[in-house]
XYZ file of C-alpha atoms in Angstrom:
585
model
C 13.819 -15.859 21.293
C 13.371 -16.001 17.536
C 9.898 -16.907 16.313
C 9.561 -18.920 13.093
C 6.691 -19.883 10.766
C 4.537 -22.811 11.955
C 5.525 -26.306 10.859
C 2.681 -26.500 8.340
C 4.117 -23.539 6.368
C 6.084 -24.884 3.358
C 9.614 -23.727 2.651
C 10.212 -21.633 -0.450
C 10.515 -23.880 -3.538
C 13.728 -22.114 -4.563
C 15.891 -19.240 -3.457
C 14.459 -15.962 -4.786
C 16.515 -15.124 -7.892
C 18.781 -12.088 -7.656
C 19.896 -11.606 -11.240
C 16.608 -10.801 -13.001
C 14.175 -7.856 -12.943
C 10.640 -8.151 -11.583
C 9.261 -8.075 -15.143
C 11.168 -11.242 -16.059
C 10.003 -13.011 -12.913
C 6.356 -12.057 -13.426
C 6.152 -12.844 -17.152
C 8.380 -15.925 -17.504
C 6.945 -19.298 -16.517
C 10.318 -20.773 -15.579
C 10.098 -18.941 -12.227
C 6.985 -20.763 -11.089
C 4.245 -18.363 -12.092
C 0.902 -19.786 -13.220
C 1.123 -20.668 -16.946
C 0.320 -17.573 -18.968
C -1.952 -19.312 -21.474
C -4.051 -20.829 -18.655
C -4.111 -17.769 -16.391
C -7.100 -15.502 -16.010
C -7.046 -12.006 -17.507
C -4.611 -10.253 -15.101
C -6.203 -6.796 -14.916
C -9.806 -6.008 -15.843
C -11.543 -2.640 -15.703
C -14.311 -2.904 -13.137
C -16.337 -0.192 -14.931
C -16.313 -1.650 -18.464
C -15.125 -5.256 -18.141
C -12.304 -4.581 -20.619
C -8.859 -6.093 -20.174
C -6.014 -8.006 -21.795
C -4.999 -11.648 -21.521
C -1.800 -12.588 -19.696
C -0.086 -13.248 -23.030
C -1.242 -9.861 -24.347
C 0.091 -8.147 -21.213
C 3.485 -9.755 -21.782
C 3.534 -8.433 -25.367
C 2.386 -4.967 -24.279
C 5.166 -4.795 -21.673
C 7.761 -5.588 -24.343
C 6.313 -3.098 -26.835
C 6.036 -0.341 -24.251
C 9.610 -0.937 -23.097
C 10.826 -0.546 -26.694
C 8.882 2.699 -27.079
C 10.154 4.121 -23.774
C 13.695 3.215 -24.755
C 13.398 5.355 -27.872
C 11.276 8.084 -26.265
C 13.466 8.602 -23.187
C 16.801 7.356 -24.512
C 17.019 4.581 -21.893
C 18.662 1.202 -22.486
C 18.483 -1.933 -20.325
C 22.249 -1.919 -19.793
C 22.956 1.801 -20.015
C 23.600 3.988 -16.975
C 22.253 3.236 -13.507
C 18.659 2.779 -12.366
C 18.800 6.284 -10.860
C 19.145 7.713 -14.370
C 15.812 6.092 -15.292
C 13.154 7.058 -12.739
C 9.497 7.626 -13.611
C 6.724 8.879 -11.351
C 3.206 7.444 -11.550
C 0.446 9.700 -10.243
C -2.826 8.052 -11.128
C -5.886 6.245 -9.916
C -5.948 2.499 -10.614
C -5.736 1.524 -14.287
C -5.327 -1.784 -16.082
C -2.001 -0.609 -17.543
C -0.261 0.624 -14.378
C 1.634 -2.645 -13.937
C 2.268 -2.945 -17.668
C 4.028 0.416 -17.387
C 5.915 -0.605 -14.246
C 7.210 -3.833 -15.781
C 8.199 -2.007 -18.981
C 10.329 0.400 -16.928
C 11.837 -2.559 -15.056
C 12.672 -4.101 -18.440
C 14.883 -1.049 -18.949
C 16.484 -1.431 -15.477
C 14.591 1.670 -14.358
C 12.789 2.707 -11.175
C 9.068 3.289 -10.683
C 7.993 5.766 -8.003
C 4.219 5.516 -7.439
C 2.563 8.532 -5.817
C -0.701 8.605 -3.898
C -3.515 9.885 -6.136
C -4.821 11.887 -3.153
C -1.637 13.971 -2.941
C -1.728 17.737 -3.023
C 0.493 19.593 -5.465
C 3.134 20.253 -2.803
C 3.226 16.595 -1.749
C 3.568 15.399 -5.339
C 6.324 17.931 -5.968
C 8.231 16.657 -2.945
C 8.146 13.102 -4.238
C 9.059 14.019 -7.807
C 12.034 16.072 -6.652
C 13.155 13.598 -3.993
C 12.966 10.631 -6.370
C 14.631 12.443 -9.256
C 11.785 11.476 -11.606
C 12.574 12.198 -15.253
C 9.018 11.615 -16.523
C 5.528 11.533 -15.045
C 2.643 9.253 -15.968
C -0.775 10.402 -14.835
C -4.459 10.117 -15.775
C -6.960 12.613 -17.144
C -8.711 13.528 -13.841
C -5.340 14.346 -12.216
C -3.725 15.999 -15.245
C -4.027 19.689 -14.185
C -2.397 19.050 -10.818
C 0.233 16.789 -12.418
C 1.184 19.438 -15.006
C 1.667 22.075 -12.335
C 3.697 19.779 -10.045
C 5.845 18.555 -12.944
C 6.650 22.111 -14.048
C 7.762 23.005 -10.520
C 9.859 19.815 -10.359
C 11.789 20.351 -13.583
C 9.879 17.776 -15.656
C 9.100 19.198 -19.126
C 5.573 19.001 -20.483
C 6.604 16.557 -23.220
C 7.633 14.118 -20.504
C 4.113 13.890 -19.093
C 2.135 10.901 -20.365
C -1.388 9.576 -19.818
C -2.634 6.207 -18.617
C -6.007 5.383 -20.143
C -9.221 5.428 -18.146
C -12.705 4.632 -19.445
C -15.014 7.573 -20.133
C -17.050 6.460 -17.119
C -14.124 7.623 -14.964
C -13.315 10.819 -16.880
C -16.749 12.360 -17.214
C -16.723 11.618 -20.937
C -13.634 13.745 -21.589
C -11.009 12.694 -24.118
C -7.251 12.950 -23.707
C -5.716 16.254 -24.911
C -3.740 15.569 -28.127
C -0.560 17.216 -26.808
C -0.035 14.381 -24.292
C 1.020 10.955 -25.502
C -0.833 8.014 -24.036
C 0.521 4.629 -23.002
C -1.578 3.060 -25.772
C 0.077 5.318 -28.361
C 3.525 4.410 -27.038
C 2.676 0.709 -27.279
C 1.560 1.155 -30.897
C 4.863 2.888 -31.648
C 6.780 0.133 -29.895
C 5.378 -2.567 -32.157
C 7.371 -1.116 -35.052
C 10.658 -0.833 -33.141
C 13.454 -3.425 -32.912
C 13.786 -5.755 -29.922
C 15.677 -4.497 -26.890
C 19.203 -5.641 -26.149
C 19.438 -8.567 -23.741
C 20.023 -7.977 -20.040
C 23.587 -8.214 -18.815
C 22.849 -8.324 -15.093
C 25.338 -10.066 -12.853
C 24.472 -12.254 -9.886
C 23.289 -10.027 -7.061
C 22.178 -7.121 -9.271
C 18.522 -7.888 -8.574
C 19.189 -7.599 -4.857
C 21.145 -4.350 -5.239
C 19.103 -2.446 -7.824
C 16.068 -0.435 -6.752
C 12.861 -1.323 -8.627
C 10.242 0.697 -6.734
C 10.757 3.880 -4.773
C 7.693 4.073 -2.558
C 7.158 6.842 -0.047
C 6.347 5.958 3.544
C 5.277 8.417 6.235
C 7.911 8.255 8.924
C 7.646 9.438 12.502
C 8.873 12.893 11.574
C 9.048 15.242 8.623
C 7.983 14.533 5.058
C 7.461 10.996 3.679
C 10.687 9.039 3.165
C 11.637 7.260 -0.046
C 11.834 3.497 0.532
C 14.203 1.711 -1.853
C 12.646 -1.635 -2.788
C 14.839 -3.977 -4.824
C 13.723 -6.392 -7.530
C 14.571 -9.321 -5.271
C 12.567 -7.813 -2.398
C 9.344 -7.937 -4.423
C 10.206 -11.292 -5.990
C 10.832 -12.721 -2.517
C 7.522 -11.529 -1.086
C 5.568 -12.786 -4.092
C 7.187 -16.212 -3.626
C 6.548 -16.085 0.127
C 2.857 -15.265 -0.335
C 2.340 -17.830 -3.098
C 4.088 -20.546 -1.094
C 2.077 -19.890 2.057
C -1.146 -20.038 0.006
C -0.214 -23.210 -1.877
C -1.694 -25.780 0.561
C -5.086 -24.060 0.337
C -4.923 -23.644 -3.440
C -3.995 -27.281 -3.947
C -6.806 -28.469 -1.661
C -9.483 -26.827 -3.811
C -7.971 -27.459 -7.223
C -10.384 -26.798 -10.064
C -11.813 -29.834 -11.846
C -9.804 -30.773 -14.914
C -6.945 -28.386 -14.066
C -3.443 -29.558 -13.227
C -2.384 -26.062 -12.203
C -4.441 -25.519 -9.047
C -7.164 -23.011 -8.264
C -7.413 -19.474 -9.597
C -9.615 -16.709 -8.255
C -11.127 -13.362 -9.115
C -9.847 -10.683 -6.732
C -10.881 -7.095 -6.133
C -8.396 -4.369 -7.118
C -9.891 -1.442 -5.234
C -6.994 -0.355 -3.011
C -4.645 2.253 -4.544
C -1.911 0.698 -6.674
C 0.486 3.282 -5.238
C 0.155 1.660 -1.785
C 2.535 -1.203 -1.040
C -0.334 -3.483 0.051
C -2.009 -3.231 -3.339
C 1.227 -2.990 -5.310
C 2.715 -6.265 -4.065
C -0.123 -8.340 -2.607
C -2.787 -7.596 -5.242
C -0.916 -6.522 -8.372
C 2.010 -8.946 -8.142
C 1.235 -11.935 -5.901
C -2.330 -12.288 -7.156
C -1.473 -12.229 -10.865
C 1.586 -14.477 -10.310
C -0.889 -17.110 -9.099
C -2.926 -16.755 -12.294
C -5.760 -14.790 -10.701
C -7.787 -11.966 -12.187
C -7.837 -8.492 -10.613
C -10.941 -6.331 -11.083
C -9.689 -2.742 -10.949
C -11.809 0.096 -9.591
C -10.514 3.703 -9.722
C -12.128 4.740 -6.429
C -14.346 3.472 -3.637
C -18.081 3.899 -3.970
C -20.034 1.518 -1.743
C -22.772 0.486 -4.185
C -20.327 0.231 -7.091
C -18.061 -1.910 -4.920
C -20.934 -4.300 -4.124
C -22.181 -4.288 -7.725
C -18.692 -5.262 -8.960
C -18.619 -8.275 -6.643
C -21.943 -9.408 -8.070
C -21.092 -8.637 -11.709
C -17.655 -10.250 -11.823
C -18.348 -12.986 -9.248
C -15.387 -11.870 -7.174
C -14.009 -14.495 -4.773
C -11.355 -12.601 -2.805
C -11.707 -9.135 -1.259
C -8.410 -7.513 -0.206
C -9.619 -4.595 1.910
C -8.719 -2.236 4.749
C -10.547 -2.172 8.124
C -12.769 0.898 7.454
C -14.387 -0.884 4.495
C -14.859 -4.065 6.540
C -16.479 -1.963 9.286
C -18.767 -0.350 6.704
C -19.809 -3.779 5.440
C -20.517 -5.049 8.956
C -22.641 -1.986 9.768
C -24.662 -2.115 6.533
C -26.091 -5.613 6.320
C -29.243 -4.340 4.583
C -27.172 -2.851 1.758
C -25.160 -6.059 1.337
C -28.355 -8.127 1.227
C -29.440 -6.307 -1.953
C -26.583 -7.894 -3.918
C -25.587 -11.454 -4.764
C -22.314 -11.880 -2.859
C -22.372 -15.683 -2.927
C -19.130 -15.804 -4.954
C -17.105 -14.373 -2.044
C -14.863 -16.920 -0.369
C -12.618 -14.731 1.715
C -11.894 -11.231 2.955
C -8.293 -10.274 3.557
C -7.599 -7.093 5.467
C -4.384 -5.233 6.188
C -2.794 -1.743 6.485
C -4.215 -1.434 10.037
C -5.438 -3.895 12.693
C -9.002 -5.165 12.427
C -10.752 -5.646 15.765
C -12.049 -9.109 16.604
C -15.504 -7.655 17.368
C -15.936 -6.313 13.827
C -14.705 -9.580 12.314
C -17.134 -11.543 14.476
C -20.036 -9.274 13.494
C -19.379 -9.749 9.780
C -18.694 -13.461 10.255
C -22.107 -13.883 11.904
C -23.778 -12.250 8.912
C -21.789 -14.330 6.368
C -20.697 -17.603 8.014
C -19.123 -19.033 4.846
C -16.661 -16.152 4.436
C -13.090 -16.647 5.623
C -12.127 -13.389 7.326
C -8.345 -13.163 7.292
C -5.815 -10.543 8.280
C -2.200 -9.823 7.455
C 0.561 -7.505 8.569
C 3.391 -5.844 6.731
C 5.037 -2.539 5.946
C 6.450 -0.665 2.995
C 9.839 -1.462 4.525
C 9.142 -5.212 4.275
C 7.561 -5.007 0.808
C 5.023 -6.251 2.108
C 3.694 -9.252 4.040
C 5.318 -10.549 7.221
C 2.470 -12.635 8.595
C -0.896 -13.753 7.310
C -3.919 -15.752 8.455
C -4.273 -19.199 6.917
C -7.794 -20.311 5.992
C -7.480 -23.414 8.204
C -6.231 -21.495 11.274
C -8.312 -18.340 11.624
C -7.798 -16.590 14.975
C -9.918 -13.423 14.846
C -8.047 -10.292 15.885
C -4.648 -11.701 15.001
C -2.517 -10.846 11.974
C -1.835 -14.516 11.373
C 1.341 -16.564 11.405
C 4.739 -15.786 9.930
C 5.062 -16.664 6.247
C 8.005 -18.623 4.749
C 11.557 -17.341 5.348
C 10.481 -14.762 7.951
C 11.960 -14.615 11.439
C 10.668 -12.376 14.212
C 11.611 -11.214 17.684
C 9.700 -9.319 20.351
C 11.997 -6.823 22.055
C 11.284 -4.802 25.205
C 11.854 -1.057 25.469
C 15.116 -1.870 27.267
C 16.263 -3.976 24.298
C 15.749 -7.367 25.939
C 14.307 -10.201 23.871
C 10.954 -11.382 25.210
C 10.623 -15.160 25.301
C 7.089 -15.558 26.662
C 3.686 -15.421 25.022
C 1.377 -12.458 25.617
C 4.253 -10.163 26.619
C 4.265 -6.947 24.541
C 7.309 -5.450 22.890
C 8.506 -4.075 19.595
C 8.215 -6.445 16.644
C 11.592 -6.887 14.932
C 11.793 -8.970 11.754
C 14.178 -10.527 9.256
C 13.078 -11.480 5.736
C 14.447 -11.492 2.176
C 11.729 -8.920 1.461
C 13.193 -6.332 3.859
C 14.133 -3.354 1.703
C 17.466 -1.751 0.864
C 16.735 1.242 3.094
C 15.587 4.846 2.928
C 16.790 7.144 0.168
C 19.384 9.688 1.356
C 18.473 9.195 5.019
C 21.355 7.553 6.915
C 19.921 8.432 10.337
C 16.605 6.684 9.635
C 18.487 3.713 8.173
C 20.612 3.441 11.307
C 17.548 3.524 13.544
C 15.481 1.058 11.509
C 17.844 -1.514 9.980
C 20.165 -3.135 12.513
C 22.385 -6.210 12.069
C 20.151 -7.735 9.407
C 16.969 -7.076 11.397
C 14.305 -4.453 10.761
C 12.605 -2.581 13.614
C 8.934 -2.255 12.694
C 8.073 0.380 15.294
C 4.917 -1.583 16.139
C 4.155 -3.146 19.513
C 3.107 -6.792 19.268
C 2.516 -9.962 21.248
C 2.700 -13.598 20.219
C -0.207 -15.865 21.158
C -1.073 -19.453 20.320
C -4.250 -20.127 18.369
C -6.674 -22.858 19.439
C -4.860 -25.095 16.936
C -1.559 -24.443 18.680
C 0.075 -22.212 16.063
C 1.856 -18.984 16.943
C 0.064 -15.833 15.795
C 1.175 -12.191 15.781
C -1.112 -9.604 17.369
C -0.373 -5.903 16.795
C -1.487 -4.180 19.996
C -0.191 -0.623 19.678
C 1.900 1.642 17.535
C 5.337 2.641 18.701
C 5.851 4.699 15.580
C 3.591 7.704 15.876
C 1.590 7.214 12.722
C -2.083 7.872 12.139
C -3.785 5.491 9.708
C -6.746 6.996 7.874
C -8.506 4.370 5.733
C -5.196 2.531 5.529
C -3.257 5.657 4.461
C -0.503 6.846 6.761
C -0.277 10.325 8.242
C 2.818 11.493 10.111
C 1.779 13.772 12.995
C 5.087 15.637 12.838
C 4.433 16.582 9.207
C 1.106 18.170 10.145
C 2.608 19.808 13.240
C 5.327 21.434 11.156
C 2.709 22.758 8.748
C 0.472 24.050 11.562
C 3.377 26.060 12.954
C 3.431 28.057 9.706
C 0.058 29.560 10.658
C 0.521 32.933 12.432
C -2.060 32.061 15.114
C -0.257 28.849 16.168
C 2.485 28.954 18.800
C 2.742 25.183 19.373
C 0.897 22.126 18.091
C 0.462 18.405 18.614
C -1.504 15.987 16.440
C -2.938 12.680 17.624
C -5.200 9.992 16.142
C -8.791 9.836 17.348
C -11.136 6.953 16.530
C -13.579 7.247 13.663
C -16.044 4.578 12.603
C -15.682 5.213 8.878
C -11.949 5.928 8.599
C -10.537 3.980 11.538
C -8.544 6.983 12.705
C -8.566 10.709 11.889
C -6.136 13.475 12.932
C -6.960 15.886 15.734
C -4.834 18.932 16.589
C -4.094 20.439 19.999
C -3.110 24.051 19.465
C -1.423 26.613 21.672
C -2.475 30.030 20.377
C 0.208 32.593 19.674
C 0.333 35.869 21.592
C -0.852 37.684 18.468
C -4.343 36.202 18.873
C -6.589 38.762 20.551
C -9.214 38.039 23.182
C -11.861 39.309 20.805
C -11.052 36.647 18.199
C -13.641 33.870 17.940
C -12.303 30.416 18.828
C -14.767 28.794 16.434
C -13.637 30.936 13.494
C -9.990 30.424 14.365
C -10.455 26.652 14.513
C -12.007 26.672 11.061
C -9.232 28.916 9.730
C -6.600 26.479 11.016
C -8.429 23.494 9.501
C -8.651 25.336 6.178
C -4.907 26.047 6.361
C -4.321 22.283 6.334
C -6.967 21.560 3.696
C -5.371 23.992 1.242
C -1.972 22.292 1.386
C -2.444 18.643 2.362
C -4.179 15.573 0.945
C -7.718 14.904 2.138
C -6.747 12.029 4.466
C -4.481 14.472 6.354
C -7.233 17.001 7.066
C -8.046 17.680 10.729
C -11.374 15.892 10.687
C -10.922 15.027 14.359
C -11.142 18.733 15.120
C -8.992 21.409 16.735
C -8.719 21.919 20.474
C -7.009 24.893 22.092
C -4.774 24.173 25.086
C -2.495 26.253 27.312
C 0.500 23.998 26.749
C 1.439 20.896 24.738
C 2.717 18.283 27.237
C 6.311 17.273 26.561
C 9.022 15.172 28.157
C 12.220 16.787 29.501
C 13.865 15.998 26.159
C 11.131 17.863 24.291
C 9.237 14.817 22.978
C 5.486 15.376 22.711
C 3.603 13.162 25.153
C 0.952 12.015 22.701
C -0.224 9.169 24.915
C -1.197 11.722 27.571
C -3.159 13.700 24.991
C -4.834 10.530 23.740
C -5.836 9.591 27.272
C -7.241 13.069 27.912
C -9.187 12.989 24.645
C -10.516 9.476 25.365
C -11.717 10.544 28.830
C -13.378 13.671 27.408
C -15.191 11.567 24.839
C -16.286 9.101 27.518
C -17.690 11.870 29.706
C -19.443 13.474 26.747
C -21.125 10.173 25.937
C -22.681 9.057 22.643
C -24.577 11.477 20.465
C -28.355 11.157 20.756
């Protein structure tokens, strides 16, 4: 049985174009975006309030593209996109998307890297993507320089995105590194770029973003996202939101409602990259960028900028629900809705926050890097707490049993399999993963789901478990197999398994079960060895991958006859141990 969007969901106003880059779609009004001269300031610094108008952003994209063309020798119609790859390793800035769209104007690829990466993780992405240049920010510059050198990127191909002094400790940019602002100034004096000569279908074939997604094994995989993939999802999101926007149209405006949205989530993450940076600004909204999460600063920004929409992840929603007294110190009356994604939000938490703030619309969505991004989303008129909402326009879904049989009944769990114009081109240089994930036009999500009807009679998707063995720490993905492979490099570790354990602040955190090697003597302290193993991870992996769930020594890691780690058994054992231990007093 194929599930479709509810009847109230409008169809897309036009077929997503496949012969233009994302930059053209986002900055040209003929493709339905909110008129540039009426739109809010697209990206505003949440620390200083500084930003550029939509028309200024369009000019800056053009000027930066001209400068990059001269600087890097790239032309819109010269070579392939794989000859023109840049890495972005930075916290959120107001120019990150200006840079991305400038590269797209040259038919190039942008590969955003998580700002929490370690040097080794950044090196892996730079080498895997074939990045020819790296854009970073002042706080991350030392790590970026080292990773670039080890990846074959020369120092004169490292550039800086501007951050306010509030985010740099008052430091200024070293003169030997060009900044994006300097490149834009140079670009103003350069001739216009040659016109695009894309053929029909090029936008669906050419990679625009190369994002890295933690798979079920090994290092993160490069996900090839085409221009049309992003364009499609932006159109899908905007179309599904249109009934609500039209119903609360601003007085005197013929263009519908605009909002102020929070831009806290990392712009390297697909959720922020597409939903916040693209779909939000396409609708004429303003994004208030924050470089990192600090609870009081987060609340102060809502009050200062009168933010209406809060795109968040569950750990932040949980923190808000558990800290009513802190929220009461700020004027949050501007908030209309909270939208959460990247991991399921429990109905209990949503209900708790809803009780405290009855006027807020608490919504949830679901998507993956491989669907760039949204598959289903909660509508404001059909909120069903705990669900991920209904399918958005042009998405089809199936629920498939372990045996491969399509499930046709409600409330029967199985793997969620989807079809959408936003489903990506595939994984870079990974035919096996492509074969397993993309089948006959459908994409296997690896997540277990059920379909239920809301009180209003609309079909909603509930994510009930994770078939793919990922751990989600504050919305960031951790592949257990990656940590297990690293743990096995420690001389005291003979075998290892990593599972998620619940954590109130982060949602989930990794915990390791370790079989000690024969070289470990009886006189060795378990406590010291545990700390040594944790430190081994901390020295080589990003903070969200640290073993904050602890280390437990076991005689054997349970495995199936085929050698697959039985993580569910370990999770059950850990859950029972926690239950018997009881809450801390």
